[in-house]
CSV table of C-alpha atoms and ligand atoms in Angstrom, one decimal:
chain,number,residue,atom,x,y,z
A,1,MET,CA,97.5,80.0,75.1
A,2,ARG,CA,98.4,83.5,76.1
A,3,LYS,CA,98.4,85.0,79.5
A,4,ASN,CA,97.1,88.4,80.7
A,5,ILE,CA,100.2,90.6,82.7
A,6,VAL,CA,99.7,93.6,84.3
A,7,ALA,CA,103.8,94.7,84.8
A,8,GLY,CA,104.4,98.2,86.8
A,9,ASN,CA,107.4,100.1,86.3
A,10,TRP,CA,108.6,101.8,89.2
A,11,LYS,CA,111.1,103.6,87.1
A,12,MET,CA,113.5,105.6,89.7
A,13,ASN,CA,111.2,105.4,92.4
A,14,LYS,CA,111.2,104.4,95.9
A,15,ASN,CA,114.2,103.0,98.0
A,16,LEU,CA,115.3,99.9,98.7
A,17,GLN,CA,113.0,100.1,102.0
A,18,GLU,CA,109.9,101.7,100.4
A,19,GLY,CA,110.3,98.9,97.1
A,20,VAL,CA,110.3,95.9,100.1
A,21,ALA,CA,107.4,97.4,101.8
A,22,PHE,CA,105.6,98.2,98.9
A,23,ALA,CA,105.9,94.7,97.6
A,24,LYS,CA,104.7,92.9,100.9
A,25,ASP,CA,101.7,95.3,101.3
A,26,LEU,CA,100.9,94.3,97.8
A,27,GLU,CA,101.1,90.6,97.8
A,28,THR,CA,98.8,91.1,101.2
A,29,ALA,CA,96.2,93.0,99.6
A,30,LEU,CA,95.9,90.7,96.5
A,31,ALA,CA,95.5,87.8,98.6
A,32,GLY,CA,92.5,85.9,98.6
A,33,LYS,CA,91.4,87.8,95.5
A,34,THR,CA,90.9,85.9,92.0
A,35,LEU,CA,93.4,87.2,89.8
A,36,LYS,CA,92.7,86.9,86.1
A,37,CYS,CA,96.3,87.6,85.4
A,38,GLU,CA,99.7,87.8,86.1
A,39,VAL,CA,101.2,90.7,88.8
A,40,VAL,CA,104.9,92.0,87.5
A,41,ILE,CA,106.6,94.5,90.0
A,42,GLY,CA,109.0,96.3,87.5
A,43,THR,CA,112.1,97.5,90.3
A,44,PRO,CA,115.3,99.7,90.4
A,45,PHE,CA,118.4,96.8,90.2
A,46,VAL,CA,119.1,97.3,93.8
A,47,HIS,CA,115.8,96.0,94.6
A,48,LEU,CA,115.5,92.9,92.6
A,49,ALA,CA,117.0,90.1,95.2
A,50,SER,CA,115.1,91.5,98.1
A,51,VAL,CA,111.5,92.1,96.7
A,52,ALA,CA,112.1,88.4,94.7
A,53,SER,CA,112.5,87.1,98.2
A,54,ALA,CA,110.4,89.3,100.0
A,55,THR,CA,107.3,88.0,97.7
A,56,LYS,CA,105.9,85.2,95.6
A,57,LEU,CA,105.2,88.1,92.8
A,58,ALA,CA,107.4,88.5,89.7
A,59,VAL,CA,110.0,90.9,89.7
A,60,ALA,CA,110.8,92.5,86.5
A,61,ALA,CA,114.3,94.8,86.2
A,62,GLN,CA,113.9,97.3,83.9
A,63,ASN,CA,117.3,97.1,81.9
A,64,CYS,CA,120.1,95.0,81.5
A,65,ALA,CA,123.5,95.3,79.7
A,66,ASP,CA,124.3,94.4,76.1
A,67,LYS,CA,127.3,92.9,77.4
A,68,ALA,CA,127.5,89.3,79.1
A,69,SER,CA,130.5,90.3,81.8
A,70,GLY,CA,133.9,92.2,82.0
A,71,ALA,CA,135.5,95.8,82.2
A,72,TYR,CA,131.9,97.5,82.3
A,73,THR,CA,132.2,99.4,85.3
A,74,GLY,CA,128.7,100.3,86.0
A,75,GLU,CA,127.1,97.9,84.3
A,76,VAL,CA,124.3,94.7,85.4
A,77,SER,CA,124.2,92.1,82.9
A,78,ALA,CA,121.4,89.7,82.4
A,79,ALA,CA,123.2,86.9,84.0
A,80,MET,CA,123.5,88.8,87.4
A,81,VAL,CA,119.6,90.1,86.7
A,82,ALA,CA,118.6,87.1,86.4
A,83,SER,CA,120.9,85.4,89.5
A,84,THR,CA,118.6,87.5,91.5
A,85,GLY,CA,115.7,85.9,91.4
A,86,ALA,CA,113.4,87.8,88.3
A,87,LYS,CA,111.5,86.9,85.6
A,88,TYR,CA,111.7,89.1,83.5
A,89,VAL,CA,113.3,92.6,82.2
A,90,ILE,CA,112.0,95.0,80.4
A,91,LEU,CA,113.4,96.0,77.7
A,92,GLY,CA,113.4,99.2,74.8
A,93,HIS,CA,111.3,101.5,77.7
A,94,SER,CA,111.7,104.4,74.9
A,95,GLU,CA,113.4,106.6,78.0
A,96,ARG,CA,116.0,104.4,77.8
A,97,ARG,CA,115.9,104.7,73.9
A,98,THR,CA,115.4,108.5,74.4
A,99,TYR,CA,118.2,109.1,77.4
A,100,TYR,CA,120.2,107.0,76.6
A,101,GLY,CA,121.2,106.3,73.3
A,102,GLU,CA,119.4,102.7,73.2
A,103,THR,CA,119.6,101.9,69.4
A,104,ASP,CA,117.5,98.5,67.8
A,105,ALA,CA,121.1,97.1,67.7
A,106,ILE,CA,121.8,97.4,71.0
A,107,LEU,CA,118.4,96.2,71.8
A,108,LYS,CA,118.8,93.1,69.6
A,109,GLU,CA,121.8,91.7,71.8
A,110,LYS,CA,120.3,93.1,75.0
A,111,VAL,CA,117.0,90.4,74.2
A,112,LEU,CA,119.6,87.7,73.0
A,113,LEU,CA,121.3,88.0,77.0
A,114,ALA,CA,118.3,87.7,78.3
A,115,LEU,CA,117.0,85.0,76.6
A,116,ALA,CA,120.1,83.0,76.9
A,117,ASN,CA,119.9,83.5,81.0
A,118,GLY,CA,116.0,82.6,81.2
A,119,LEU,CA,114.6,86.1,81.5
A,120,SER,CA,111.7,86.9,79.3
A,121,PRO,CA,112.0,89.7,77.8
A,122,ILE,CA,109.2,92.7,78.0
A,123,PHE,CA,110.1,93.9,75.1
A,124,CYS,CA,109.0,98.1,74.9
A,125,ILE,CA,108.0,99.5,71.1
A,126,GLY,CA,106.0,102.9,70.4
A,127,GLU,CA,106.3,106.3,68.3
A,128,THR,CA,106.4,109.5,69.1
A,129,LYS,CA,103.7,112.0,68.8
A,130,ASP,CA,105.4,113.9,65.5
A,131,GLU,CA,105.7,110.2,64.3
A,132,ARG,CA,102.0,109.7,64.9
A,133,GLU,CA,101.0,112.7,63.0
A,134,LYS,CA,102.8,112.0,59.9
A,135,ASN,CA,100.9,108.7,60.0
A,136,ALA,CA,104.6,106.7,60.0
A,137,HIS,CA,103.6,104.9,63.6
A,138,PHE,CA,102.7,101.3,61.9
A,139,ASP,CA,106.2,101.8,59.9
A,140,VAL,CA,107.9,103.3,63.0
A,141,VAL,CA,106.6,100.3,65.6
A,142,LYS,CA,107.1,97.6,62.6
A,143,ARG,CA,111.0,98.0,62.5
A,144,GLN,CA,111.3,98.4,66.0
A,145,THR,CA,110.1,94.9,66.3
A,146,VAL,CA,111.8,93.3,63.1
A,147,GLU,CA,115.2,94.9,64.0
A,148,ALA,CA,115.2,93.9,67.4
A,149,LEU,CA,113.4,90.7,67.7
A,150,PHE,CA,112.8,89.1,64.2
A,151,ASN,CA,116.5,87.1,64.2
A,152,LEU,CA,114.9,85.1,66.7
A,153,SER,CA,113.4,81.2,66.5
A,154,SER,CA,109.9,80.8,67.0
A,155,GLU,CA,111.0,78.9,70.2
A,156,ASP,CA,112.9,82.3,71.9
A,157,PHE,CA,109.6,84.5,70.1
A,158,SER,CA,107.6,83.2,72.2
A,159,LYS,CA,109.4,84.1,75.4
A,160,ILE,CA,109.0,87.7,75.0
A,161,VAL,CA,105.9,90.0,76.0
A,162,ILE,CA,105.6,93.0,73.7
A,163,ALA,CA,104.6,96.2,75.2
A,164,TYR,CA,103.0,99.1,72.6
A,165,GLU,CA,103.7,102.1,74.3
A,166,PRO,CA,102.8,105.1,72.3
A,167,VAL,CA,105.7,107.5,73.1
A,168,TRP,CA,102.9,110.6,73.8
A,169,ALA,CA,101.3,108.5,76.4
A,170,ILE,CA,103.8,107.9,79.1
A,171,GLY,CA,103.3,109.9,81.9
A,172,THR,CA,101.2,112.3,80.3
A,173,GLY,CA,97.7,111.6,81.2
A,174,LEU,CA,97.2,111.0,77.5
A,175,THR,CA,95.8,108.1,77.7
A,176,ALA,CA,95.6,106.2,73.9
A,177,THR,CA,91.5,105.6,73.2
A,178,SER,CA,91.1,101.7,73.1
A,179,GLU,CA,90.6,101.9,69.3
A,180,GLN,CA,93.9,103.3,68.9
A,181,ALA,CA,95.0,101.0,71.2
A,182,GLN,CA,93.9,97.8,69.7
A,183,GLU,CA,94.6,99.2,66.3
A,184,MET,CA,98.0,99.0,66.8
A,185,HIS,CA,98.5,95.7,68.9
A,186,ALA,CA,95.8,94.1,66.1
A,187,PHE,CA,98.8,95.3,63.8
A,188,ILE,CA,101.8,94.0,65.7
A,189,ARG,CA,100.0,90.7,66.4
A,190,GLN,CA,99.6,90.7,62.1
A,191,THR,CA,103.5,91.4,62.1
A,192,ILE,CA,104.3,88.4,64.1
A,193,ALA,CA,101.8,86.1,62.6
A,194,ASP,CA,103.6,87.0,59.0
A,195,LYS,CA,107.0,86.0,60.6
A,196,PHE,CA,106.4,83.7,62.8
A,197,GLY,CA,103.0,82.3,61.9
A,198,LYS,CA,99.6,82.6,63.6
A,199,GLU,CA,100.2,80.3,66.3
A,200,VAL,CA,103.1,82.0,67.5
A,201,ALA,CA,101.4,85.4,67.6
A,202,ASP,CA,98.1,84.3,68.8
A,203,ASN,CA,99.9,83.3,71.8
A,204,THR,CA,102.3,86.3,72.5
A,205,SER,CA,100.8,88.2,75.1
A,206,ILE,CA,100.9,91.9,74.0
A,207,LEU,CA,101.0,94.7,77.0
A,208,TYR,CA,99.7,98.4,76.6
A,209,GLY,CA,101.5,101.4,78.5
A,210,GLY,CA,101.0,104.8,78.4
A,211,SER,CA,99.0,106.9,81.6
A,212,ALA,CA,97.2,103.3,82.1
A,213,ASN,CA,95.2,103.4,85.6
A,214,GLY,CA,92.1,102.3,87.2
A,215,GLY,CA,89.7,104.5,85.5
A,216,ASN,CA,90.8,103.5,81.7
A,217,ALA,CA,92.3,99.8,82.2
A,218,LYS,CA,88.6,98.1,82.1
A,219,GLU,CA,87.9,99.4,78.7
A,220,LEU,CA,91.8,98.7,77.4
A,221,PHE,CA,92.1,95.4,79.0
A,222,ALA,CA,88.6,94.3,76.9
A,223,CYS,CA,89.8,94.7,73.8
A,224,PRO,CA,91.0,91.4,72.1
A,225,ASP,CA,93.7,91.6,71.2
A,226,ILE,CA,95.6,94.1,74.6
A,227,ASP,CA,96.7,91.3,77.2
A,228,GLY,CA,97.3,93.8,80.2
A,229,GLY,CA,99.2,96.3,80.6
A,230,LEU,CA,103.2,97.8,81.7
A,231,ILE,CA,102.3,100.9,84.5
A,232,GLY,CA,104.2,103.5,85.7
A,233,GLY,CA,102.8,105.8,87.3
A,234,ALA,CA,99.6,104.1,88.8
A,235,SER,CA,102.2,101.2,89.7
A,236,LEU,CA,103.5,103.6,92.4
A,237,ASP,CA,100.7,103.0,95.4
A,238,VAL,CA,99.0,99.9,96.0
A,239,GLU,CA,95.9,101.4,95.6
A,240,LYS,CA,96.1,102.8,93.0
A,241,PHE,CA,97.8,99.6,91.3
A,242,ILE,CA,94.9,97.0,92.4
A,243,PRO,CA,92.4,98.7,90.2
A,244,VAL,CA,94.4,98.3,87.3
A,245,ILE,CA,95.5,94.6,88.2
A,246,GLU,CA,91.4,94.6,88.7
A,247,GLY,CA,91.1,95.8,85.1
A,248,PHE,CA,90.5,92.2,84.2
B,1,PEP,C1,105.6,103.2,81.3
B,1,PEP,O1,106.8,104.0,82.3
B,1,PEP,O2,106.5,102.5,80.8
B,1,PEP,C2,104.3,104.2,81.1
B,1,PEP,C3,103.4,103.0,80.7
B,1,PEP,O3,103.9,104.8,82.0
B,1,PEP,P1,103.3,106.0,82.8
B,1,PEP,O4,102.3,104.7,82.9
B,1,PEP,O5,103.0,106.6,84.0
B,1,PEP,O6,102.6,106.3,81.3
């Protein structure tokens, strides 16, 4: 059965001490609550090991290298990420695609390395405003999925979590309507079913990301093909993150 997941993405925010304190505070605040989803914290690289040992909550890196090891100054490999205790790695975030030139071909390599090191990729896909206005959003999302993920075996694909994040909704306050999000999630699930079969598609967690918060999470998460969220801004404060987690 597919899992409900609410994953925070801190991006380049919080120093190490703030990150560790946040993780402990979140864990304390969640203790005793009956959670209907897995909670994941996506931290900068330098926080990973400390946060992973300070909390039982699942931890995600926000990136990993497209090379296994060697002379790549400044890069952090999937094996290094896995050695910290992180369970997930966010790959293909639109900020990585836009600001750091990550292509489908690069992301394909990152996905393979993440899986080879026992990490589950939270793989981000989504169209820009311009692409939606040109009615190209389904084609873009399909291309991003096919190019980076459809070389995988069914067994490996079943370790992938998809995050549909319309670029025009990230950090803008312009959340996709639940109808727009559900329509795209159903399309993504059908695209997966066409390649890997209905069972694999039904078991794939597909998260929504883009200005999700405590005010809209419940409506989004009630949609049949939305299995949780990738949360940026609203994951930076415990008081704002908990209502999203409680959207389930
Ligand atoms: C994100 O960065 O993945 C994201 C969805 O950000 P925000 O929630 O701030 O739109």
